[in-house]
Each structure stands twice: as C-alpha cells, then as structure tokens.
Short mmCIF file of C-alpha atoms in Angstrom, two decimals:
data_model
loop_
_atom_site.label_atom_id
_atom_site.label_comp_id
_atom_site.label_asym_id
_atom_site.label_seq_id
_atom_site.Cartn_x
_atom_site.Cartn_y
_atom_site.Cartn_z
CA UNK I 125 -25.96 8.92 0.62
CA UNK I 126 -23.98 12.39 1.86
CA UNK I 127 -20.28 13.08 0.61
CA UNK I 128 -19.42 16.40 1.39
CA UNK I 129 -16.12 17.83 0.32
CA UNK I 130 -14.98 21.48 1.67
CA UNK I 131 -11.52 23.15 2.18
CA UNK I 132 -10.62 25.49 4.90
CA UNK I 133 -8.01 27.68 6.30
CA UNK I 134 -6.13 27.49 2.52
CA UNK I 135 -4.69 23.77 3.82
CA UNK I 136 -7.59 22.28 5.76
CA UNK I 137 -9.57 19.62 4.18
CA UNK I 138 -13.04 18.23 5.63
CA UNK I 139 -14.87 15.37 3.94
CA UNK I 140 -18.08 13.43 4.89
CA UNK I 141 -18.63 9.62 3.56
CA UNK I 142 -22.08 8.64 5.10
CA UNK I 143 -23.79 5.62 3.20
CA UNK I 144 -26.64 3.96 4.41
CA UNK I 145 -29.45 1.52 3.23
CA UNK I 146 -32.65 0.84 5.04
CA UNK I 147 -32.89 -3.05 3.09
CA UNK I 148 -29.29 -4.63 3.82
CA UNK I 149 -30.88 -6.39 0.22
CA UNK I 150 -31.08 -3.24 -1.50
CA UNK I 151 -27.28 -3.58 -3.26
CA UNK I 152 -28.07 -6.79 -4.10
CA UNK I 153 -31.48 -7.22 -5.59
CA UNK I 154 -30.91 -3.98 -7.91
CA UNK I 155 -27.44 -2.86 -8.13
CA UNK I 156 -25.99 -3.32 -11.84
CA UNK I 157 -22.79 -3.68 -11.14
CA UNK I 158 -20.55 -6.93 -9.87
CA UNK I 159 -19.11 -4.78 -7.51
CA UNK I 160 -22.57 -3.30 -6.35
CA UNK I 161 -23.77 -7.36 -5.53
CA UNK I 162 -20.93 -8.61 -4.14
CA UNK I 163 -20.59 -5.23 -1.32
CA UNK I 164 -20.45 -6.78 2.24
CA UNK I 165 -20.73 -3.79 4.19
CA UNK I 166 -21.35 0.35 3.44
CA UNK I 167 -18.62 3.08 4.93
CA UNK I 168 -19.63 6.02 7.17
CA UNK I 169 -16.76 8.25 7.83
CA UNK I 170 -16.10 11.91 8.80
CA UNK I 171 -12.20 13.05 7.73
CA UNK I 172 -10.57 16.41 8.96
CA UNK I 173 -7.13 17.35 7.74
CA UNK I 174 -4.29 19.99 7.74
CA UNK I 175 -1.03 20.14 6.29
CA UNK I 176 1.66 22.61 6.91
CA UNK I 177 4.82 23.42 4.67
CA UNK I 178 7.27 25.85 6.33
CA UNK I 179 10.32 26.52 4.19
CA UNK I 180 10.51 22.70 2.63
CA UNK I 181 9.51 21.05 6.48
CA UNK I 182 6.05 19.35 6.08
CA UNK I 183 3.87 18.55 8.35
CA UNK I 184 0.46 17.32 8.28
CA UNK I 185 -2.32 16.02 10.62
CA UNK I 186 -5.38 13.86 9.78
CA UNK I 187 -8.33 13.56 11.67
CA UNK I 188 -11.22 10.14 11.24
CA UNK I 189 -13.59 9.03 12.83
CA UNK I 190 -15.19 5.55 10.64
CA UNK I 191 -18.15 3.19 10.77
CA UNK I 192 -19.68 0.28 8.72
CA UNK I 193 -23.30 -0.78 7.99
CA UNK I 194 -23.46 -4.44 7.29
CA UNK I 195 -25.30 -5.37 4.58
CA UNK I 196 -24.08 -8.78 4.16
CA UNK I 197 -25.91 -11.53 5.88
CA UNK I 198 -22.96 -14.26 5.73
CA UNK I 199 -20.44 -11.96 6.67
CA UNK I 200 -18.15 -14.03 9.13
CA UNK I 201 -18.09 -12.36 12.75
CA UNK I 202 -13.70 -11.99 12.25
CA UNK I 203 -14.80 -10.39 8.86
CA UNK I 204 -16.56 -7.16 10.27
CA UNK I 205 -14.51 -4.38 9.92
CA UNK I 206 -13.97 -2.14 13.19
CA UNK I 207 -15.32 1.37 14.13
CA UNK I 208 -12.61 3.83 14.40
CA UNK I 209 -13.86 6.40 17.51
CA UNK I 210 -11.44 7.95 16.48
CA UNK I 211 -7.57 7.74 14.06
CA UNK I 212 -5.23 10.33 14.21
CA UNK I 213 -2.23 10.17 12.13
CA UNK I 214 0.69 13.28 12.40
CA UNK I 215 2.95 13.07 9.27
CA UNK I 216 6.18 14.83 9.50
CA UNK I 217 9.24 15.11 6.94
CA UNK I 218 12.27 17.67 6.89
CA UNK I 219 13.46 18.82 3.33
CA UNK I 220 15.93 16.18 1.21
CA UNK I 221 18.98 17.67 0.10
CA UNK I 222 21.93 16.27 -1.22
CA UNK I 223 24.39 14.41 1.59
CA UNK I 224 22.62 16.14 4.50
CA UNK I 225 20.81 14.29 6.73
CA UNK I 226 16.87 14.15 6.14
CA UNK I 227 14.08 12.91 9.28
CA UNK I 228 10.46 11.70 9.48
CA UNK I 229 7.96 10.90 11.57
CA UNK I 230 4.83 9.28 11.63
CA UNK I 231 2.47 8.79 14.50
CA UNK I 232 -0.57 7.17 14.87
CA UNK I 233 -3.34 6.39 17.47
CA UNK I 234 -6.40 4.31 16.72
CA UNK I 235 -9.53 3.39 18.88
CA UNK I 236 -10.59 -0.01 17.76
CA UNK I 237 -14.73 -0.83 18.50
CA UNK I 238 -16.64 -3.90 17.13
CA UNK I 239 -19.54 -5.06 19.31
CA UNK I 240 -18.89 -8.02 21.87
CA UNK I 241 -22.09 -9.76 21.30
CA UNK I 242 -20.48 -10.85 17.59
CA UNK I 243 -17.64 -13.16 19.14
CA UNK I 244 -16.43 -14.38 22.61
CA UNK I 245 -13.23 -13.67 21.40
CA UNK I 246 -13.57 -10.22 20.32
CA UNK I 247 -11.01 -7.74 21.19
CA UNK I 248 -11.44 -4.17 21.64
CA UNK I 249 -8.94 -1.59 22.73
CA UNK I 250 -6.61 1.20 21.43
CA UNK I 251 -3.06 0.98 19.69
CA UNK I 252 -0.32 3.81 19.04
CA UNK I 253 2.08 3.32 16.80
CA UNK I 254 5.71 5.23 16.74
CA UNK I 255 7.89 5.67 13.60
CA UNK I 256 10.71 8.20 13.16
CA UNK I 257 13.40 7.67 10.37
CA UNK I 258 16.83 9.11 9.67
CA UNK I 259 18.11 9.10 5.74
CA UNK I 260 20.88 10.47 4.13
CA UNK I 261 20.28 11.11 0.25
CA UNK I 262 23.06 11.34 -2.51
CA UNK I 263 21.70 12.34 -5.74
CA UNK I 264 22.38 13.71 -9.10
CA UNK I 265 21.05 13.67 -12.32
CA UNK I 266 23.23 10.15 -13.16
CA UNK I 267 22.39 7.98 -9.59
CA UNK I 268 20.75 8.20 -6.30
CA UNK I 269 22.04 6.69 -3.23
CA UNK I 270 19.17 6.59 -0.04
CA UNK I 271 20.88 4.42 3.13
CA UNK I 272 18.25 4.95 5.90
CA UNK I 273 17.93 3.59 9.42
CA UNK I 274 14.47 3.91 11.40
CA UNK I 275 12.78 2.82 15.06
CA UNK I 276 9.21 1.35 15.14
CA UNK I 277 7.45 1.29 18.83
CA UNK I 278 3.78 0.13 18.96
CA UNK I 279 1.62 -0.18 21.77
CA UNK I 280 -1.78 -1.04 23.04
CA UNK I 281 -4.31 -0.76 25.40
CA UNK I 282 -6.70 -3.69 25.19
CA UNK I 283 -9.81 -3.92 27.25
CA UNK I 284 -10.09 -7.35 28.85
CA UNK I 285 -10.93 -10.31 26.62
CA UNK I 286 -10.06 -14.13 26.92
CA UNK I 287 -7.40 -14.26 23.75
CA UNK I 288 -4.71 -12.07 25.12
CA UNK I 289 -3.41 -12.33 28.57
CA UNK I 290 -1.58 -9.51 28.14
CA UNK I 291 -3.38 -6.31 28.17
CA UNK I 292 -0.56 -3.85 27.18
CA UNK I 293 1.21 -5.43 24.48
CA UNK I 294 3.99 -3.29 22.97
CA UNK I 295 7.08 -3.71 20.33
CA UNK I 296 9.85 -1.96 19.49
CA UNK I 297 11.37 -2.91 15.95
CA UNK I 298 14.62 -1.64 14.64
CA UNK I 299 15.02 -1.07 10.37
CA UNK I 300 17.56 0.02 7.74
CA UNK I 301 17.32 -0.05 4.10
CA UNK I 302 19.72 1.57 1.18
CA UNK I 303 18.16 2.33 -1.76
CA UNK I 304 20.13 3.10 -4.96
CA UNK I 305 19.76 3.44 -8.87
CA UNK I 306 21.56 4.62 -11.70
CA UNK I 307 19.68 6.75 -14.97
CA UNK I 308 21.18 6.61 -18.64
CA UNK I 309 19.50 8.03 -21.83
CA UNK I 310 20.10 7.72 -25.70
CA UNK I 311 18.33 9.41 -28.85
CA UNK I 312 16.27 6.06 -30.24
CA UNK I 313 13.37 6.06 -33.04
CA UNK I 314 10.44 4.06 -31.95
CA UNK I 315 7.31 3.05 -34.07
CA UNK I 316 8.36 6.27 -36.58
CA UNK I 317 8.70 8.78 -33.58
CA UNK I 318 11.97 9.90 -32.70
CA UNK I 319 12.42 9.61 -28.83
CA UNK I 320 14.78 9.83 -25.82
CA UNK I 321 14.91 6.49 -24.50
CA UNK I 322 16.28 5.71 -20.66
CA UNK I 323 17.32 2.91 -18.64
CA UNK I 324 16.80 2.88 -15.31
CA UNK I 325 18.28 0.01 -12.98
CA UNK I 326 17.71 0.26 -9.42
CA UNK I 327 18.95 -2.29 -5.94
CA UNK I 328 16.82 -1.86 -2.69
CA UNK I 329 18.19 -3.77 0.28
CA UNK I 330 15.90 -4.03 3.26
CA UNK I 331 16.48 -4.87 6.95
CA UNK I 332 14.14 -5.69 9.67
CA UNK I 333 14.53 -7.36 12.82
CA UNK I 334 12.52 -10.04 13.64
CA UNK I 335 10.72 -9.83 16.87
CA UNK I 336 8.11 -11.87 18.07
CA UNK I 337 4.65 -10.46 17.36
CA UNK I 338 1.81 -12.91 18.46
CA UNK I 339 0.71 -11.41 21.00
CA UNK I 340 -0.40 -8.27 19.30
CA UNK I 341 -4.00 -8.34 18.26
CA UNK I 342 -4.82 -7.73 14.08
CA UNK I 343 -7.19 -4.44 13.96
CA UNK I 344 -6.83 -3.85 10.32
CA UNK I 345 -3.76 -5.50 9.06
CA UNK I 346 -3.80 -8.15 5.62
CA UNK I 347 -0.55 -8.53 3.51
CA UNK I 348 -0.23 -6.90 0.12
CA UNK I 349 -1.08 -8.02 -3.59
CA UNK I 350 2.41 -8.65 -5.06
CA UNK I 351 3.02 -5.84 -7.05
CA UNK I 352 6.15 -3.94 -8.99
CA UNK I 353 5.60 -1.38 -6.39
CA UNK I 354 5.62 -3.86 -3.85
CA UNK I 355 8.98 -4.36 -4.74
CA UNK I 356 10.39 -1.87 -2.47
CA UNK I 357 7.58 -1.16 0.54
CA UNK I 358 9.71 -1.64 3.97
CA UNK I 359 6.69 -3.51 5.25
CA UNK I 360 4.65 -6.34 3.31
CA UNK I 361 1.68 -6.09 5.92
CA UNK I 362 -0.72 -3.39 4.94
CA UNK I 363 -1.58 -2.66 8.31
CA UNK I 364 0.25 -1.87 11.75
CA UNK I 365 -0.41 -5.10 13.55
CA UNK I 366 2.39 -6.65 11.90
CA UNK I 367 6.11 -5.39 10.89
CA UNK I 368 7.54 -7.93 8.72
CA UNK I 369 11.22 -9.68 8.98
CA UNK I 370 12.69 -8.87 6.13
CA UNK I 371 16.47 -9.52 4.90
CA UNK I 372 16.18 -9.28 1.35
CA UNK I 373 17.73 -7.83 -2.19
CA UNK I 374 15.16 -6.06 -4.37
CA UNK I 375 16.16 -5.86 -8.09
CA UNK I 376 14.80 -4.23 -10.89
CA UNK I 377 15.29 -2.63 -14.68
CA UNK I 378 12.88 0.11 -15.92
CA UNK I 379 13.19 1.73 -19.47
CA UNK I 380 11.11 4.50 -20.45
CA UNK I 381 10.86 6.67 -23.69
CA UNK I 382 9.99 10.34 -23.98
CA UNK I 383 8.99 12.30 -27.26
CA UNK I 384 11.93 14.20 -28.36
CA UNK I 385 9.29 16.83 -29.39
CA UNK I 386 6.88 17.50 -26.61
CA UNK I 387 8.55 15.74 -24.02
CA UNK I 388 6.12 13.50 -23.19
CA UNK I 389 6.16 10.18 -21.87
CA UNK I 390 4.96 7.71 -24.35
CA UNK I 391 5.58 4.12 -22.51
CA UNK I 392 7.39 2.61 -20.06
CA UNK I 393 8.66 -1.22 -19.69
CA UNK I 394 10.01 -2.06 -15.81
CA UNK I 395 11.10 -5.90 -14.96
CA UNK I 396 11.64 -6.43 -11.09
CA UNK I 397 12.18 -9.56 -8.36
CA UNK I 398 13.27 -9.50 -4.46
CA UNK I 399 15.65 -12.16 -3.72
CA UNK I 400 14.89 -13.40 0.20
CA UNK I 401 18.11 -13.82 2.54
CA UNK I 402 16.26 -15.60 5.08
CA UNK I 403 13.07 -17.17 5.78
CA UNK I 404 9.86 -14.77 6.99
CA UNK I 405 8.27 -15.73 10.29
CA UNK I 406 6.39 -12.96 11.33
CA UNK I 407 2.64 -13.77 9.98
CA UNK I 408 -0.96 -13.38 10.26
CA UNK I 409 -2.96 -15.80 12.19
CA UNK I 410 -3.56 -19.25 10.42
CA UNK I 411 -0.40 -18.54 7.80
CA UNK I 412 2.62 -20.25 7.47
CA UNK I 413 6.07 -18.68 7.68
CA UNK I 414 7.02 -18.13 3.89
CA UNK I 415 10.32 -19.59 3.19
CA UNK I 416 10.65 -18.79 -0.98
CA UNK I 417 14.03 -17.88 -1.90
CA UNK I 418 12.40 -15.75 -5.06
CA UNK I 419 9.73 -14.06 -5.01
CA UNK I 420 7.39 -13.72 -8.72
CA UNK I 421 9.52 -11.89 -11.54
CA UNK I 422 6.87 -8.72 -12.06
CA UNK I 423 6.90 -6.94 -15.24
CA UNK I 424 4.97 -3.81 -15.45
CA UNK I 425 4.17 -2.31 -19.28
CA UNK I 426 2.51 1.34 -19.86
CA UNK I 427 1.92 2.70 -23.41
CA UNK I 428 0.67 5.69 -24.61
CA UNK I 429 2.54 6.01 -28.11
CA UNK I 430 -0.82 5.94 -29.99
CA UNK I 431 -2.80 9.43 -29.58
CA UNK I 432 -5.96 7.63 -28.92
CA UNK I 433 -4.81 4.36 -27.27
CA UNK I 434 -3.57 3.87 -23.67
CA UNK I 435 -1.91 0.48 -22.53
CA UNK I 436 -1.11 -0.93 -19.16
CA UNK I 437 -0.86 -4.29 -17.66
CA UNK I 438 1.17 -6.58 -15.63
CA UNK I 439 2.67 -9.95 -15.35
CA UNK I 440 3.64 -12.17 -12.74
CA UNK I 441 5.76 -15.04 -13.42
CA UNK I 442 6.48 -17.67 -10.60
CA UNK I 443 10.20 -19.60 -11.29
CA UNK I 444 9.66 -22.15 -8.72
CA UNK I 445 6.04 -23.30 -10.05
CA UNK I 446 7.21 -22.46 -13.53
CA UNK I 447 3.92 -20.95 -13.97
CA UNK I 448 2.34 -17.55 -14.52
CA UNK I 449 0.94 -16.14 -11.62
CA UNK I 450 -0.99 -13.16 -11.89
CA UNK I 451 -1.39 -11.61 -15.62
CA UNK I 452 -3.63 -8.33 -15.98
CA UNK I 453 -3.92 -5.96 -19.07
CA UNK I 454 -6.16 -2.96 -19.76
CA UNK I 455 -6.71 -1.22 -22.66
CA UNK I 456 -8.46 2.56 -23.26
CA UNK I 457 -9.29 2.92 -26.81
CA UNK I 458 -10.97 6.37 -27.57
CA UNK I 459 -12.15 6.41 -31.60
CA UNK I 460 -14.30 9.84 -31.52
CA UNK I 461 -15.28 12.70 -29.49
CA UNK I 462 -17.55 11.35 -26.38
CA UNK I 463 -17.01 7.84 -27.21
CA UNK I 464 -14.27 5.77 -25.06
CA UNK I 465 -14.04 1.74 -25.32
CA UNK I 466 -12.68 -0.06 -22.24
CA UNK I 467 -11.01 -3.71 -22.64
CA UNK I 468 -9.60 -5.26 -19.83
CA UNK I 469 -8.91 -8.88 -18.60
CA UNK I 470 -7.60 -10.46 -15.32
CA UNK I 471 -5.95 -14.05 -14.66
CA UNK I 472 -4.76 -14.65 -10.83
CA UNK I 473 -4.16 -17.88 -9.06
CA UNK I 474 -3.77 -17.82 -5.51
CA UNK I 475 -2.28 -20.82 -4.10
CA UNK I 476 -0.46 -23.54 -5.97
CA UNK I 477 -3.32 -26.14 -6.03
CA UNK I 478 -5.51 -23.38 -8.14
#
C-alpha cells in the first residue's frame, strides 16, 4: 500500500492511492473490520491538481488517472467499476456579489476502460460533459434570493459494441432554479446557557427539462441516498450519465443556537421535504419512473451543548407508507483525556416490501 501526499507550486496538489493484494482472500480471511470483509475491489489512483484565485475568480483543474483490483470473486461483470485513462475536470466560478450577475463552469472529459472479455455487452468509450451557469444573487444579512439558469451538453465517443447503435450519443439539457431563504434571531436560554437562537426557513424551486436519455451509456452514475442535503442538489443522479427531470418545490425550516458567550454553535435542528410537480422519467436501467407526489420528511439534529458530548442523527419519515424510513443517530461521548466512546445505530428500509 503507497499514498503519497505532496503540494507544489503553493496551489498544486499531487496524491498517489495504490492498493494492492497478492491473495484477492487476503481482506477477507484476516481483516477485522465489516468493512475490511465485505471490500469488493481495491483503488489505484494517481490525482494532480491546481487551483487558481485571481482577485475573487477561481479556477481550478484536476488531473486522475484510476484503476481497481478485484478482490471479490462474485462480483457481477456490470458491477466492476471502470478504469479512468484518464478524468479531467476544469472548475471555474466568477466572484458573487450582491445583484450582479455571477458565472460558472464546469467541464469534464472521462476515458471509460473495462475489459471486453467480462461481457458481450460491454461498452467502452469516452464522454465530455459541458456545464456553464448564469446566477444573479440578492443577499443581506435578513434573506438571500439565488434565481439561476444553466446549459448542460454531454457527449460521447463509444467504441463499437452491440447495445448502442449509436456511437456518438450527445444531449443538451436546459435548467433554472431560484433559491431563497429568510434568517431571524432572538436572545433564548437553553439547558441553563444563555444563547442566540435563529430560524432559518428556506424554498428551492428546481427546473429541468426532460429529454430522452436511453441511449446514453451509465459509466459511473447511481442515484443518491435521500438526504437533508439532498434536498436542494439540481441533479438526483450522482453521476453524469443521467440529468434528472425535475419540476419540484423544496421546503425546509432550520433553527440553530449559538453561545451568547463564545459564539459557538451548540446544536442545530433542520426539518425539510420536496414536493414533486410532475412525475420523473428519466432513470437508470431496470427502474421505474418515480411518480411520488412527496418525497420522505428529513429531519436532521446536531448537538454539541454538552462539553464532552457530540450528537447527530437523522430521520426519515415516509407520509404515503406512514412509516419511518431511514433513522440514524451517532453519539461521541469523551469522559477523560485519551479515552473517546462511540455509539451509533442505523435502521433503513429500502423498498416498501422490506
């Protein structure tokens, strides 16, 4: 195992991930840890980076080239992950300042490998992906008002394979969203501590066109774990393959309190739900379009009012099952010098006949 981390050039960055087992048993038969046992495959990578700010305009360019050692036997053939030879991403955003316009830009190309001897159907080939964005910010210390409108174009190159019988796919995907929220605060006294207590309710509206996307292979796309912070991502696909339809009203309601003394933030309590407009067809292969009005009402609870106790969990509450979904807590409990006591405990059901 080599992981070499090294900075150059003041904003350079260069790190090397190279793992590698000569028993694809050896993680299994003596690794002490769940997540040791249950490892289906080892990552090799090589990352070189740069970032740039000049006078509040950042730009950035990352550099990967990846690999996988497969060390489980009953990995499915659609399960092995692909070689990237090699990713580029450029990252680009101008400074955000009140009620003048603000851009981005984000560009990617990827070279997708996985060996043809695993699948007839394998598919191998290269993608570049487009994204620039145009906002407009109004803020203050009271509210924040974001409307934003952006252009997606991907494209591939696909070497020739019997799935697709188009070999340069491509898409070009319009968006807007507006994102707003408002911020009050008030003196409070909580558990003895006196405490500057906010409320923070925020509205994200999201619009993406639906365009058919079928014939656009999936490299390294999956969709999300519902999350509070999922909330308000402008795509629910975690990849580029896909660029989900979306016409939908996110909601939520955070309150946080501060020590009036130090300043410090001592917990947090946020309740959030997106309410769907229309029906989501664009999917991954062997799903269903989802047609939910609701999605899960999240809550999300941090607390740190204790010096030597830390608190965090969430809860996921389905109103169409009438069920809880998805309930995790955590707990950090640290009684002496040197000594810290973890608790933690996780409850998720998938799919409505778990």
């Amino acid at each position: 195992s080599i992981d070499h981390r090294q900075s150059f050039l003041d904003a350079g960055r260069f790190v090397l991930n190279y793992n590698r087992v000569s028993d694809r048993d050896y993680l299994e038969d003596f690794s002490s840890s769940l997540i040791g046992t249950s490892t289906r495959y080892i990552e090799q990578s090589a990352i070189a980076s740069y970032s740039w700010n000049l006078s509040g305009h950042r730009l950035s360019i990352h550099n990967q080239v990846g690999n996988y050692q497969i060390v489980d036997r009953n990995i499915p053939d659609v399960s092995v992950p692909y070689k990237r030879l090699p990713s580029t991403t450029i990252n680009y955003a101008s400074p955000v300042k009140h009620a003048q316009l603000a851009y981005s830009f984000k560009g990617i190309f990827d070279n997708f490998v996985r060996d043809d001897d695993l699948s007839p159907d394998n598919v191998n080939g290269s993608r570049y992906d487009l994204y620039p964005t145009v906002s407009f910010p109004i803020r203050n210390i009271a509210y924040h008002l974001t409307p934003k409108v952006g252009l997606r174009y991907t494209s591939y190159q696909l070497k020739d394979n019997p799935v697709f019988n188009d070999q340069s796919p491509d898409r070009f995907i319009p968006m807007m969203s507006i994102d707003s929220g408002m911020f009050f605060e008030r003196q409070a006294n909580l558990f003895g501590q006196d405490v500057l207590q906010t409320l923070e309710p925020r509205l994200y509206y999201l619009y993406v066109e639906e365009e058919e996307q079928t014939d656009l292979p999936i490299f390294d796309t999956g969709l999300y774990t519902p999350s509070f912070s999922s909330l308000f991502y402008e795509n629910r696909f975690n990849g580029v393959d896909r660029f989900g339809d979306a016409n939908q009203i996110s909601m939520a309601l955070t309150s946080r309190a501060f020590s009036s003394e130090s300043g410090r933030q001592l917990g947090s309590l946020s309740l959030g739900q997106t309410v769907h407009l229309n029906d989501r067809n664009i999917n991954l292969p062997g799903f269903s379009d989802e047609t939910e009005s609701v999605t899960a009402i999240i809550a999300r609870v941090e607390s740190n009012f204790f010096q030597h106790v830390d608190f965090n969990g969430e809860f996921q509450w389905d109103p169409e099952l009438d069920r809880i979904q998805k309930l995790s807590v955590r707990t950090q409990i640290r009684p002496g010098e040197g000594r810290i006591i973890n608790l933690g405990y996780r409850k998720h059901r998938s799919n409505p006949a778990n």
